[in-house]
Short mmCIF file of C-alpha atoms in Angstrom, two decimals:
data_model
loop_
_atom_site.label_atom_id
_atom_site.label_comp_id
_atom_site.label_asym_id
_atom_site.label_seq_id
_atom_site.Cartn_x
_atom_site.Cartn_y
_atom_site.Cartn_z
CA UNK A 1 -21.95 16.89 50.02
CA UNK A 2 -21.32 13.15 49.73
CA UNK A 3 -19.10 11.61 47.04
CA UNK A 4 -19.07 8.09 45.64
CA UNK A 5 -15.80 6.09 45.63
CA UNK A 6 -15.53 6.67 41.84
CA UNK A 7 -15.75 10.43 42.34
CA UNK A 8 -13.07 10.33 45.03
CA UNK A 9 -10.82 8.44 42.59
CA UNK A 10 -11.39 10.99 39.85
CA UNK A 11 -10.58 13.87 42.19
CA UNK A 12 -7.43 12.10 43.32
CA UNK A 13 -6.26 11.55 39.76
CA UNK A 14 -6.84 15.20 38.90
CA UNK A 15 -5.13 16.37 42.07
CA UNK A 16 -1.98 14.42 41.29
CA UNK A 17 -2.00 15.49 37.64
CA UNK A 18 -2.46 11.98 36.33
CA UNK A 19 -4.25 11.98 32.96
CA UNK A 20 -7.06 9.54 32.42
CA UNK A 21 -6.36 6.80 29.88
CA UNK A 22 -2.97 6.66 28.17
CA UNK A 23 -0.20 8.95 29.38
CA UNK A 24 0.86 11.81 27.15
CA UNK A 25 3.71 10.99 24.76
CA UNK A 26 5.72 13.03 22.29
CA UNK A 27 5.10 11.81 18.76
CA UNK A 28 6.69 12.86 15.48
CA UNK A 29 4.36 12.45 12.48
CA UNK A 30 5.96 12.34 9.02
CA UNK A 31 3.69 13.07 6.05
CA UNK A 32 5.95 14.58 3.36
CA UNK A 33 3.87 13.35 0.40
CA UNK A 34 1.83 16.33 -0.89
CA UNK A 35 -1.40 14.57 -1.95
CA UNK A 36 -4.42 16.20 -0.24
CA UNK A 37 -6.37 12.92 -0.14
CA UNK A 38 -3.55 11.20 1.77
CA UNK A 39 -3.46 13.99 4.35
CA UNK A 40 -7.23 13.96 4.77
CA UNK A 41 -6.98 10.30 5.80
CA UNK A 42 -3.87 10.66 7.96
CA UNK A 43 -5.17 13.77 9.69
CA UNK A 44 -7.90 11.67 11.31
CA UNK A 45 -5.17 9.79 13.20
CA UNK A 46 -3.49 13.07 14.13
CA UNK A 47 -6.73 14.47 15.56
CA UNK A 48 -7.46 11.27 17.46
CA UNK A 49 -4.01 11.29 19.06
CA UNK A 50 -4.45 14.92 20.07
CA UNK A 51 -7.79 14.11 21.66
CA UNK A 52 -6.05 11.39 23.66
CA UNK A 53 -3.65 13.96 25.11
CA UNK A 54 -0.49 13.27 23.12
CA UNK A 55 1.90 15.98 21.96
CA UNK A 56 2.42 15.91 18.20
CA UNK A 57 4.90 17.48 15.83
CA UNK A 58 4.04 16.97 12.16
CA UNK A 59 6.12 17.37 9.02
CA UNK A 60 3.39 18.13 6.50
CA UNK A 61 2.38 20.15 3.45
CA UNK A 62 -0.96 21.17 4.92
CA UNK A 63 -1.41 23.76 7.69
CA UNK A 64 -3.94 23.04 10.42
CA UNK A 65 -7.34 24.70 10.14
CA UNK A 66 -7.19 25.66 13.81
CA UNK A 67 -4.45 25.91 16.43
CA UNK A 68 -3.98 23.26 19.13
CA UNK A 69 -1.69 23.66 22.16
CA UNK A 70 -0.25 20.14 21.68
CA UNK A 71 0.31 20.40 17.93
CA UNK A 72 3.42 21.79 16.20
CA UNK A 73 3.81 22.03 12.42
CA UNK A 74 6.94 21.78 10.31
CA UNK A 75 5.44 23.01 7.05
CA UNK A 76 6.89 22.08 3.69
CA UNK A 77 6.19 25.48 2.20
CA UNK A 78 5.64 25.93 -0.67
CA UNK A 79 4.41 22.37 -1.17
CA UNK A 80 5.59 20.25 -4.07
CA UNK A 81 3.64 21.24 -7.20
CA UNK A 82 2.35 17.85 -8.37
CA UNK A 83 0.36 19.16 -11.37
CA UNK A 84 3.46 20.93 -12.70
CA UNK A 85 5.66 17.80 -12.71
CA UNK A 86 2.87 15.30 -13.33
CA UNK A 87 0.34 17.18 -15.51
CA UNK A 88 -3.33 16.30 -15.16
CA UNK A 89 -3.52 16.24 -18.95
CA UNK A 90 -1.30 13.12 -18.87
CA UNK A 91 -3.85 11.47 -16.61
CA UNK A 92 -6.78 12.35 -18.85
CA UNK A 93 -4.73 11.00 -21.80
CA UNK A 94 -4.35 7.66 -19.92
CA UNK A 95 -0.55 7.96 -19.83
CA UNK A 96 -0.38 5.81 -16.68
CA UNK A 97 -2.73 3.07 -17.81
CA UNK A 98 -0.05 0.40 -18.35
CA UNK A 99 1.37 -1.67 -15.49
CA UNK A 100 4.97 -0.68 -16.23
CA UNK A 101 4.24 3.05 -16.38
CA UNK A 102 2.37 2.78 -13.09
CA UNK A 103 5.30 1.01 -11.47
CA UNK A 104 7.78 3.61 -12.71
CA UNK A 105 5.42 6.38 -11.58
CA UNK A 106 5.67 5.27 -7.92
CA UNK A 107 9.49 5.26 -8.00
CA UNK A 108 9.69 8.63 -9.70
CA UNK A 109 7.11 10.27 -7.44
CA UNK A 110 8.76 8.83 -4.35
CA UNK A 111 12.26 10.07 -5.16
CA UNK A 112 11.29 13.54 -6.40
CA UNK A 113 8.88 14.37 -3.56
CA UNK A 114 11.29 13.02 -0.93
CA UNK A 115 14.16 15.14 -2.21
CA UNK A 116 11.94 18.21 -2.45
CA UNK A 117 10.71 17.80 1.13
CA UNK A 118 14.16 17.12 2.61
CA UNK A 119 15.77 20.15 1.01
CA UNK A 120 12.99 22.43 2.26
CA UNK A 121 14.35 25.10 4.62
CA UNK A 122 11.89 24.35 7.43
CA UNK A 123 12.66 20.64 7.28
CA UNK A 124 16.40 21.26 7.22
CA UNK A 125 16.16 23.51 10.28
CA UNK A 126 14.13 20.86 12.06
CA UNK A 127 16.74 18.20 11.24
CA UNK A 128 19.46 20.39 12.74
CA UNK A 129 17.37 21.15 15.83
CA UNK A 130 18.71 19.26 18.83
CA UNK A 131 16.63 20.40 21.79
CA UNK A 132 13.86 17.81 21.76
CA UNK A 133 13.22 14.09 21.62
CA UNK A 134 10.31 11.82 20.71
CA UNK A 135 8.81 8.65 22.10
CA UNK A 136 7.53 7.48 18.72
CA UNK A 137 7.79 8.22 15.01
CA UNK A 138 4.67 7.73 12.88
CA UNK A 139 5.31 7.84 9.15
CA UNK A 140 3.14 7.42 6.11
CA UNK A 141 4.21 4.25 4.28
CA UNK A 142 4.37 5.75 0.81
CA UNK A 143 7.76 5.93 -0.90
CA UNK A 144 9.46 8.41 1.45
CA UNK A 145 11.81 5.93 3.13
CA UNK A 146 14.63 8.46 3.67
CA UNK A 147 12.43 10.18 6.25
CA UNK A 148 12.75 7.11 8.49
CA UNK A 149 16.19 8.50 9.40
CA UNK A 150 14.33 10.68 11.91
CA UNK A 151 13.74 7.50 13.92
CA UNK A 152 17.50 6.93 14.00
CA UNK A 153 18.11 10.52 15.07
CA UNK A 154 15.71 10.28 18.02
CA UNK A 155 16.32 6.57 18.77
CA UNK A 156 12.53 6.13 18.61
CA UNK A 157 10.42 3.16 17.48
CA UNK A 158 8.42 3.44 14.26
CA UNK A 159 4.78 2.89 13.38
CA UNK A 160 3.75 3.38 9.75
CA UNK A 161 0.39 4.04 8.10
CA UNK A 162 0.03 2.22 4.78
CA UNK A 163 -2.20 4.58 2.82
CA UNK A 164 -2.80 2.37 -0.22
CA UNK A 165 -2.90 -1.08 1.35
CA UNK A 166 -0.43 -3.96 1.22
CA UNK A 167 2.70 -4.26 -0.91
CA UNK A 168 5.38 -6.93 -1.24
CA UNK A 169 8.07 -4.81 0.41
CA UNK A 170 5.85 -4.20 3.45
CA UNK A 171 5.44 -7.95 3.88
CA UNK A 172 9.18 -8.46 3.61
CA UNK A 173 9.95 -5.71 6.14
CA UNK A 174 7.82 -7.59 8.69
CA UNK A 175 9.34 -11.00 7.96
CA UNK A 176 6.89 -12.36 5.37
CA UNK A 177 7.56 -13.46 1.82
CA UNK A 178 4.59 -12.59 -0.39
CA UNK A 179 3.33 -15.78 -2.10
CA UNK A 180 3.13 -14.70 -5.74
CA UNK A 181 1.24 -17.85 -6.62
CA UNK A 182 -2.01 -16.38 -5.29
CA UNK A 183 -1.22 -12.81 -4.13
CA UNK A 184 -1.03 -10.49 -7.16
CA UNK A 185 1.15 -7.40 -7.24
CA UNK A 186 -0.84 -4.32 -6.12
CA UNK A 187 -0.74 -2.66 -9.55
CA UNK A 188 -2.16 -5.68 -11.38
CA UNK A 189 -5.82 -6.19 -12.16
CA UNK A 190 -5.76 -9.73 -10.81
CA UNK A 191 -7.43 -11.37 -7.86
CA UNK A 192 -6.24 -14.40 -5.88
CA UNK A 193 -7.36 -16.91 -8.57
CA UNK A 194 -4.75 -16.51 -11.33
CA UNK A 195 -4.26 -18.82 -14.28
CA UNK A 196 -0.81 -20.00 -15.35
CA UNK A 197 -0.07 -17.05 -17.64
CA UNK A 198 -1.29 -14.53 -15.06
CA UNK A 199 1.00 -16.11 -12.48
CA UNK A 200 3.87 -15.84 -14.96
CA UNK A 201 3.15 -12.15 -15.48
CA UNK A 202 2.69 -11.58 -11.75
CA UNK A 203 6.09 -13.18 -11.19
CA UNK A 204 7.69 -10.94 -13.82
CA UNK A 205 6.21 -7.72 -12.42
CA UNK A 206 6.97 -8.71 -8.81
CA UNK A 207 10.58 -9.69 -9.53
CA UNK A 208 11.14 -6.48 -11.51
CA UNK A 209 9.75 -4.39 -8.66
CA UNK A 210 11.90 -6.22 -6.08
CA UNK A 211 15.10 -5.95 -8.13
CA UNK A 212 14.63 -2.28 -9.07
CA UNK A 213 13.71 -1.43 -5.49
CA UNK A 214 16.81 -3.14 -4.10
CA UNK A 215 19.41 -2.00 -6.64
CA UNK A 216 18.02 1.33 -7.89
CA UNK A 217 15.29 2.86 -5.73
CA UNK A 218 16.47 2.21 -2.14
CA UNK A 219 20.12 3.16 -2.86
CA UNK A 220 18.88 6.55 -4.03
CA UNK A 221 16.75 6.94 -0.92
CA UNK A 222 19.89 6.06 1.05
CA UNK A 223 21.85 8.82 -0.65
CA UNK A 224 19.10 11.35 0.07
CA UNK A 225 19.06 10.36 3.76
CA UNK A 226 22.83 10.59 4.13
CA UNK A 227 22.98 13.91 2.31
CA UNK A 228 20.23 15.75 4.17
CA UNK A 229 20.82 14.22 7.62
CA UNK A 230 24.60 14.68 7.43
CA UNK A 231 24.52 17.41 10.08
CA UNK A 232 23.41 15.09 12.90
CA UNK A 233 26.44 12.75 12.73
CA UNK A 234 28.84 11.15 10.28
CA UNK A 235 26.89 9.56 7.40
CA UNK A 236 29.15 6.50 7.59
CA UNK A 237 27.49 5.60 10.90
CA UNK A 238 23.95 5.80 9.50
CA UNK A 239 21.87 2.67 9.21
CA UNK A 240 20.67 1.96 5.70
CA UNK A 241 17.12 2.81 4.69
CA UNK A 242 16.54 -0.92 4.33
CA UNK A 243 17.60 -1.48 7.95
CA UNK A 244 15.29 1.31 9.11
CA UNK A 245 12.44 -0.22 7.15
CA UNK A 246 12.94 -3.60 8.79
CA UNK A 247 12.99 -1.94 12.23
CA UNK A 248 9.35 -0.79 11.90
CA UNK A 249 7.37 -2.11 14.87
CA UNK A 250 3.82 -2.02 13.49
CA UNK A 251 2.30 -1.23 10.10
CA UNK A 252 -1.29 0.01 10.15
CA UNK A 253 -2.66 -0.89 6.74
CA UNK A 254 -5.57 0.71 4.93
CA UNK A 255 -7.13 -2.65 4.10
CA UNK A 256 -10.13 -4.71 5.20
CA UNK A 257 -10.81 -8.45 5.15
CA UNK A 258 -14.13 -7.91 3.37
CA UNK A 259 -12.66 -5.99 0.42
CA UNK A 260 -9.35 -7.79 -0.16
CA UNK A 261 -8.72 -11.50 -0.87
CA UNK A 262 -7.16 -13.46 2.01
CA UNK A 263 -3.39 -13.29 2.23
CA UNK A 264 -0.77 -14.36 4.79
CA UNK A 265 -0.23 -11.91 7.63
CA UNK A 266 1.74 -11.45 10.83
CA UNK A 267 1.11 -9.77 14.17
CA UNK A 268 2.72 -6.46 13.21
CA UNK A 269 0.47 -5.99 10.16
CA UNK A 270 -2.87 -4.52 11.28
CA UNK A 271 -5.90 -3.67 9.11
CA UNK A 272 -7.43 -0.25 9.87
CA UNK A 273 -9.51 0.50 6.76
CA UNK A 274 -12.46 2.73 7.56
CA UNK A 275 -10.76 4.36 10.54
CA UNK A 276 -11.41 7.77 8.99
CA UNK A 277 -15.18 7.27 8.61
CA UNK A 278 -17.28 8.80 11.37
CA UNK A 279 -20.92 9.52 11.98
CA UNK A 280 -22.30 11.86 9.33
CA UNK A 281 -22.29 15.57 10.16
CA UNK A 282 -25.03 18.05 9.13
CA UNK A 283 -24.63 19.25 5.54
CA UNK A 284 -24.47 22.91 4.45
CA UNK A 285 -28.01 24.20 4.11
CA UNK A 286 -27.97 24.69 0.33
CA UNK A 287 -26.73 21.15 -0.25
CA UNK A 288 -29.19 19.74 2.29
CA UNK A 289 -32.11 21.44 0.52
CA UNK A 290 -30.90 20.30 -2.90
CA UNK A 291 -30.70 16.66 -1.83
CA UNK A 292 -33.89 16.68 0.23
CA UNK A 293 -35.80 17.86 -2.84
CA UNK A 294 -34.51 15.00 -5.03
CA UNK A 295 -37.75 13.04 -5.29
CA UNK A 296 -36.18 10.48 -7.67
CA UNK A 297 -32.87 10.29 -5.82
CA UNK A 298 -29.54 12.02 -6.34
CA UNK A 299 -26.16 11.15 -7.86
CA UNK A 300 -22.88 12.30 -6.31
CA UNK A 301 -19.97 12.80 -8.72
CA UNK A 302 -16.37 13.46 -7.66
CA UNK A 303 -12.98 12.73 -9.23
CA UNK A 304 -11.13 13.30 -5.96
CA UNK A 305 -8.74 15.97 -4.76
CA UNK A 306 -6.09 15.76 -7.51
CA UNK A 307 -7.92 15.14 -10.79
CA UNK A 308 -10.10 18.18 -11.45
CA UNK A 309 -13.35 17.91 -13.39
CA UNK A 310 -12.84 21.48 -14.59
CA UNK A 311 -9.69 20.35 -16.49
CA UNK A 312 -11.56 17.64 -18.35
CA UNK A 313 -11.34 17.68 -22.17
CA UNK A 314 -14.31 19.47 -23.71
CA UNK A 315 -15.70 16.45 -25.54
CA UNK A 316 -15.81 14.41 -22.33
CA UNK A 317 -17.28 17.31 -20.38
CA UNK A 318 -20.01 17.65 -22.98
CA UNK A 319 -20.86 13.95 -22.65
CA UNK A 320 -21.35 14.27 -18.90
CA UNK A 321 -23.55 17.34 -19.29
CA UNK A 322 -25.73 15.71 -21.93
CA UNK A 323 -26.24 12.53 -19.91
CA UNK A 324 -26.93 14.39 -16.65
CA UNK A 325 -29.37 16.75 -18.38
CA UNK A 326 -31.57 13.82 -19.41
CA UNK A 327 -31.70 12.17 -15.99
CA UNK A 328 -34.65 12.51 -13.66
CA UNK A 329 -32.25 12.27 -10.72
CA UNK A 330 -30.42 15.30 -9.38
CA UNK A 331 -26.63 15.43 -9.64
CA UNK A 332 -24.27 16.93 -7.07
CA UNK A 333 -20.91 17.43 -8.80
CA UNK A 334 -17.54 18.37 -7.29
CA UNK A 335 -16.52 20.85 -9.96
CA UNK A 336 -13.73 23.33 -9.33
CA UNK A 337 -15.15 26.17 -11.45
CA UNK A 338 -18.41 27.31 -9.86
CA UNK A 339 -18.77 30.12 -12.43
CA UNK A 340 -19.39 27.63 -15.22
CA UNK A 341 -22.40 28.52 -17.39
CA UNK A 342 -25.06 26.31 -19.03
CA UNK A 343 -25.21 23.96 -16.07
CA UNK A 344 -28.31 21.71 -16.33
CA UNK A 345 -31.10 22.58 -13.92
CA UNK A 346 -30.84 19.23 -12.12
CA UNK A 347 -27.09 19.67 -11.49
CA UNK A 348 -25.40 21.54 -8.62
CA UNK A 349 -21.64 22.17 -8.82
CA UNK A 350 -19.41 23.03 -5.87
CA UNK A 351 -15.61 23.22 -5.76
CA UNK A 352 -15.55 21.43 -2.42
CA UNK A 353 -18.01 18.94 -0.95
CA UNK A 354 -18.03 16.88 2.30
CA UNK A 355 -17.94 13.54 0.53
CA UNK A 356 -18.59 11.05 3.33
CA UNK A 357 -21.41 13.14 4.81
CA UNK A 358 -23.07 13.47 1.38
CA UNK A 359 -22.86 9.73 0.75
CA UNK A 360 -24.69 9.21 4.04
CA UNK A 361 -27.73 11.18 2.80
CA UNK A 362 -30.75 8.94 2.26
CA UNK A 363 -31.42 10.32 -1.26
CA UNK A 364 -28.00 9.38 -2.72
CA UNK A 365 -28.57 6.46 -5.12
CA UNK A 366 -25.28 6.43 -7.06
CA UNK A 367 -21.67 7.51 -6.53
CA UNK A 368 -19.57 8.28 -9.64
CA UNK A 369 -15.94 8.14 -8.52
CA UNK A 370 -12.37 7.91 -9.82
CA UNK A 371 -11.86 4.93 -7.53
CA UNK A 372 -9.50 6.26 -4.88
CA UNK A 373 -9.08 4.03 -1.85
CA UNK A 374 -10.74 6.40 0.62
CA UNK A 375 -13.74 7.27 -1.52
CA UNK A 376 -14.27 3.62 -2.41
CA UNK A 377 -14.35 2.71 1.26
CA UNK A 378 -16.77 5.53 2.03
CA UNK A 379 -19.06 4.35 -0.75
CA UNK A 380 -19.04 0.81 0.64
CA UNK A 381 -19.52 1.97 4.23
CA UNK A 382 -22.51 4.15 3.26
CA UNK A 383 -23.97 1.40 1.06
CA UNK A 384 -24.08 3.32 -2.25
CA UNK A 385 -23.65 1.63 -5.69
CA UNK A 386 -20.71 3.05 -7.65
CA UNK A 387 -19.60 3.83 -11.18
CA UNK A 388 -15.80 3.82 -11.33
CA UNK A 389 -13.86 5.97 -13.81
CA UNK A 390 -10.27 5.03 -12.83
CA UNK A 391 -7.13 6.83 -14.02
CA UNK A 392 -3.93 5.55 -12.37
CA UNK A 393 -2.36 3.85 -9.34
CA UNK A 394 -4.64 1.62 -7.29
CA UNK A 395 -7.83 3.01 -8.83
CA UNK A 396 -8.17 0.33 -11.51
CA UNK A 397 -7.69 -2.41 -8.92
CA UNK A 398 -10.25 -0.86 -6.56
CA UNK A 399 -12.70 -0.72 -9.46
CA UNK A 400 -12.05 -4.37 -10.31
CA UNK A 401 -12.69 -5.50 -6.74
CA UNK A 402 -15.96 -3.57 -6.54
CA UNK A 403 -17.18 -4.77 -9.93
CA UNK A 404 -16.43 -8.40 -9.10
CA UNK A 405 -18.25 -7.98 -5.80
CA UNK A 406 -21.29 -6.99 -7.83
CA UNK A 407 -22.07 -3.49 -6.55
CA UNK A 408 -20.27 -1.37 -9.16
CA UNK A 409 -19.47 -0.92 -12.85
CA UNK A 410 -16.34 0.47 -14.50
CA UNK A 411 -15.94 2.88 -17.41
CA UNK A 412 -12.48 3.86 -18.62
CA UNK A 413 -12.17 7.59 -19.20
CA UNK A 414 -11.02 7.08 -22.79
CA UNK A 415 -14.31 5.28 -23.50
CA UNK A 416 -16.57 7.97 -22.03
CA UNK A 417 -19.25 9.17 -24.43
CA UNK A 418 -22.99 9.79 -24.26
CA UNK A 419 -23.85 6.17 -25.03
CA UNK A 420 -21.39 4.38 -22.73
CA UNK A 421 -21.90 6.76 -19.81
CA UNK A 422 -25.67 6.78 -20.13
CA UNK A 423 -25.99 3.01 -20.40
CA UNK A 424 -23.90 2.33 -17.31
CA UNK A 425 -25.71 4.92 -15.21
CA UNK A 426 -29.09 3.53 -16.28
CA UNK A 427 -27.98 -0.02 -15.49
CA UNK A 428 -26.84 0.94 -11.99
CA UNK A 429 -30.01 2.94 -11.29
CA UNK A 430 -32.51 0.43 -12.69
CA UNK A 431 -31.07 -2.88 -11.48
CA UNK A 432 -31.76 -3.39 -7.73
CA UNK A 433 -29.04 -6.06 -7.52
CA UNK A 434 -26.33 -3.42 -7.21
CA UNK A 435 -28.05 -1.80 -4.23
CA UNK A 436 -28.70 -5.14 -2.56
CA UNK A 437 -25.07 -6.25 -2.89
CA UNK A 438 -23.58 -2.96 -1.73
CA UNK A 439 -25.80 -3.07 1.38
CA UNK A 440 -24.37 -6.51 2.13
CA UNK A 441 -20.84 -5.23 1.51
CA UNK A 442 -21.54 -2.38 3.92
CA UNK A 443 -22.59 -4.83 6.64
CA UNK A 444 -19.33 -6.77 6.20
CA UNK A 445 -17.21 -3.61 6.16
CA UNK A 446 -18.77 -2.35 9.37
CA UNK A 447 -18.52 -5.69 11.18
CA UNK A 448 -15.26 -5.37 13.14
CA UNK A 449 -14.14 -6.71 16.53
CA UNK A 450 -13.39 -3.12 17.57
CA UNK A 451 -13.71 0.14 15.59
CA UNK A 452 -10.67 0.52 13.28
CA UNK A 453 -9.57 3.80 14.87
CA UNK A 454 -9.56 2.21 18.34
CA UNK A 455 -7.52 -0.66 16.90
CA UNK A 456 -5.01 1.82 15.47
CA UNK A 457 -4.74 3.76 18.75
CA UNK A 458 -4.19 0.56 20.70
CA UNK A 459 -1.18 -0.45 18.59
CA UNK A 460 0.30 3.06 18.47
CA UNK A 461 0.18 3.35 22.26
CA UNK A 462 1.28 -0.29 22.61
CA UNK A 463 4.52 0.51 20.76
CA UNK A 464 5.03 3.62 22.93
CA UNK A 465 4.48 1.68 26.16
CA UNK A 466 6.92 -1.06 25.22
CA UNK A 467 9.43 1.20 23.44
CA UNK A 468 9.10 -0.81 20.25
CA UNK A 469 7.65 -4.19 19.36
CA UNK A 470 10.27 -6.40 17.75
CA UNK A 471 8.33 -9.44 18.92
CA UNK A 472 5.51 -8.62 16.48
CA UNK A 473 7.59 -9.55 13.44
CA UNK A 474 9.28 -12.79 12.41
CA UNK A 475 13.04 -13.23 12.67
CA UNK A 476 12.87 -14.24 9.00
CA UNK A 477 13.26 -10.53 8.23
CA UNK A 478 17.02 -11.07 8.65
CA UNK A 479 17.41 -14.03 6.30
CA UNK A 480 17.68 -14.18 2.52
CA UNK A 481 14.81 -15.23 0.29
CA UNK A 482 16.42 -18.57 -0.59
CA UNK A 483 16.78 -19.34 3.12
CA UNK A 484 13.17 -18.25 3.72
CA UNK A 485 11.98 -20.64 1.00
CA UNK A 486 14.33 -23.37 2.34
CA UNK A 487 16.16 -23.60 -0.96
CA UNK A 488 19.49 -23.98 0.85
CA UNK A 489 18.08 -26.84 2.93
CA UNK A 490 16.49 -28.45 -0.12
CA UNK A 491 19.82 -28.12 -1.97
CA UNK A 492 21.64 -29.67 1.02
CA UNK A 493 19.37 -32.70 1.16
CA UNK A 494 19.36 -33.07 -2.63
CA UNK A 495 23.15 -33.08 -2.52
CA UNK A 496 23.16 -35.74 0.20
CA UNK A 497 20.65 -37.88 -1.68
CA UNK A 498 22.55 -37.46 -4.94
CA UNK A 499 25.87 -38.38 -3.32
CA UNK A 500 24.29 -41.32 -1.51
CA UNK A 501 22.81 -42.64 -4.74
CA UNK A 502 26.08 -42.11 -6.57
CA UNK A 503 28.23 -43.85 -3.93
CA UNK A 504 25.75 -46.68 -3.47
CA UNK A 505 25.56 -47.22 -7.22
CA UNK A 506 29.34 -47.40 -7.49
CA UNK A 507 29.59 -49.87 -4.63
CA UNK A 508 26.85 -52.10 -6.03
CA UNK A 509 28.43 -51.95 -9.45
CA UNK A 510 31.79 -52.93 -8.01
CA UNK A 511 30.28 -55.87 -6.11
CA UNK A 512 28.12 -57.17 -8.91
CA UNK A 513 30.65 -57.15 -11.78
CA UNK A 514 32.57 -60.53 -11.73
CA UNK A 515 36.29 -60.63 -12.66
CA UNK A 516 37.20 -62.29 -16.01
CA UNK A 517 38.09 -66.09 -15.69
CA UNK A 518 41.55 -67.25 -16.94
CA UNK A 519 41.89 -70.85 -18.32
CA UNK A 520 44.68 -73.00 -16.76
CA UNK A 521 47.77 -73.39 -18.94
CA UNK A 522 48.11 -76.68 -20.91
CA UNK A 523 51.58 -78.22 -20.19
CA UNK A 524 51.71 -79.91 -23.57
CA UNK A 525 50.85 -76.71 -25.33
CA UNK A 526 53.56 -74.97 -23.34
CA UNK A 527 56.15 -77.55 -24.39
CA UNK A 528 55.26 -77.41 -28.01
CA UNK A 529 55.25 -73.72 -27.86
CA UNK A 530 58.65 -73.81 -26.23
CA UNK A 531 59.94 -76.04 -28.92
CA UNK A 532 58.79 -73.63 -31.53
CA UNK A 533 60.21 -70.62 -29.77
CA UNK A 534 63.60 -72.20 -28.89
CA UNK A 535 64.35 -74.90 -31.49
CA UNK A 536 68.09 -74.77 -31.09
CA UNK A 537 67.95 -75.20 -27.35
CA UNK A 538 65.81 -78.27 -27.66
CA UNK A 539 68.08 -79.81 -30.29
CA UNK A 540 71.20 -79.41 -28.19
CA UNK A 541 69.60 -81.16 -25.31
#
């Protein structure tokens, strides 16, 4: 048998145990936040790293569906009960609709879920374990900063995955100062063109966030880190959470140039939106038949993994049923109670549905969504017009972006009734402009130099190969904001100019003002005056 040179090379590599592609590395993945939607996105990166031969240990709330020889779980069990501490009824009642309540929600969620995860027995045992090391720490960038202390323990570089896109503190950690003049705070429903009053409000929100984060939020994350990592060494020798945050090598951000307004960036900030979207898989047979038979098209309705349609107030639920019943389209609805009665004939309910694969079906003509980041991206990628019903967090902003782009409409949950819901659905189904614009948006979203997942893998393995990547961030990360904005330099030159003007003015004034002239004394006047002053002396003479 004859072999080609390529075949000889392959045999040689196998014989010497050299893996093809990147070498195997030991990676610690930190995903303590208990939201299922976050894990669904992050798990795509986990699976890709496993396929590339890396050894992974994950701190997570979600057990793997199948075992893998290179995958070890540190389960936070039982997981944090989000609905208990943050009731879904509050969401349906629009409790988090204001900007300030949304901002406070992030801080509260971050601190409570971080503490819960760190005090978990499995996590505590893993912290005390001292028989392993890691080449890299990958952490979700979502308000669990105390977990970055694992990077200090293992002296490993850090790569983070920004689930919800960019924030001011991410920019600052990489050496950028977010320009508030045209980059709105992530919770605000603004775009890059803000009027004067919007810029004033953006400044107020951004300053409040920065001050609270520095003097309230991060100090509490520091205390959690020092308390729960105390067993590894003296807490007095720990770096601060802020220092760990600024040591991050690369941030992989769930953002895309086609869906977000332009903003300043730096080498260590990398867009990877859409990395989780893959070629559509075959659907379950009952769903496939249901959609194939939709001669007038089908609507897909899902409120995500946290907000449950089955918990919806009865009056709102009735409105959806009445509108769907009168449509000629079929409706596939993610509804958690499959035993529900009086379901319209054109509606199929399932407690779980493969969202991205369904959106890829040729008969889907509309996607009704809560506006989560991942679902929004899947809707764009698949080219499906959307009706947003946002509740909290980034959902309102995602809805605003899509509506301004022209391929979606928004309906606040509080305003849902038969008339409002029906009119928006009919507008989206009858006006071809929405379909045309979402197809264009899909082309832009898919048009990348390299596939987003390949981009992410490159930078993860880049940081492993070089044992960190400090050169990807600006040295400005170590200077204060007034130095970054050159206020100290401006003050220095203003002082010099002011002193120069002052001194010059004094000199000119001194040179220009003439001394007062004194008249010469009159001898006669002096004599007469003398006579008057000393009459006796004159007489004697």
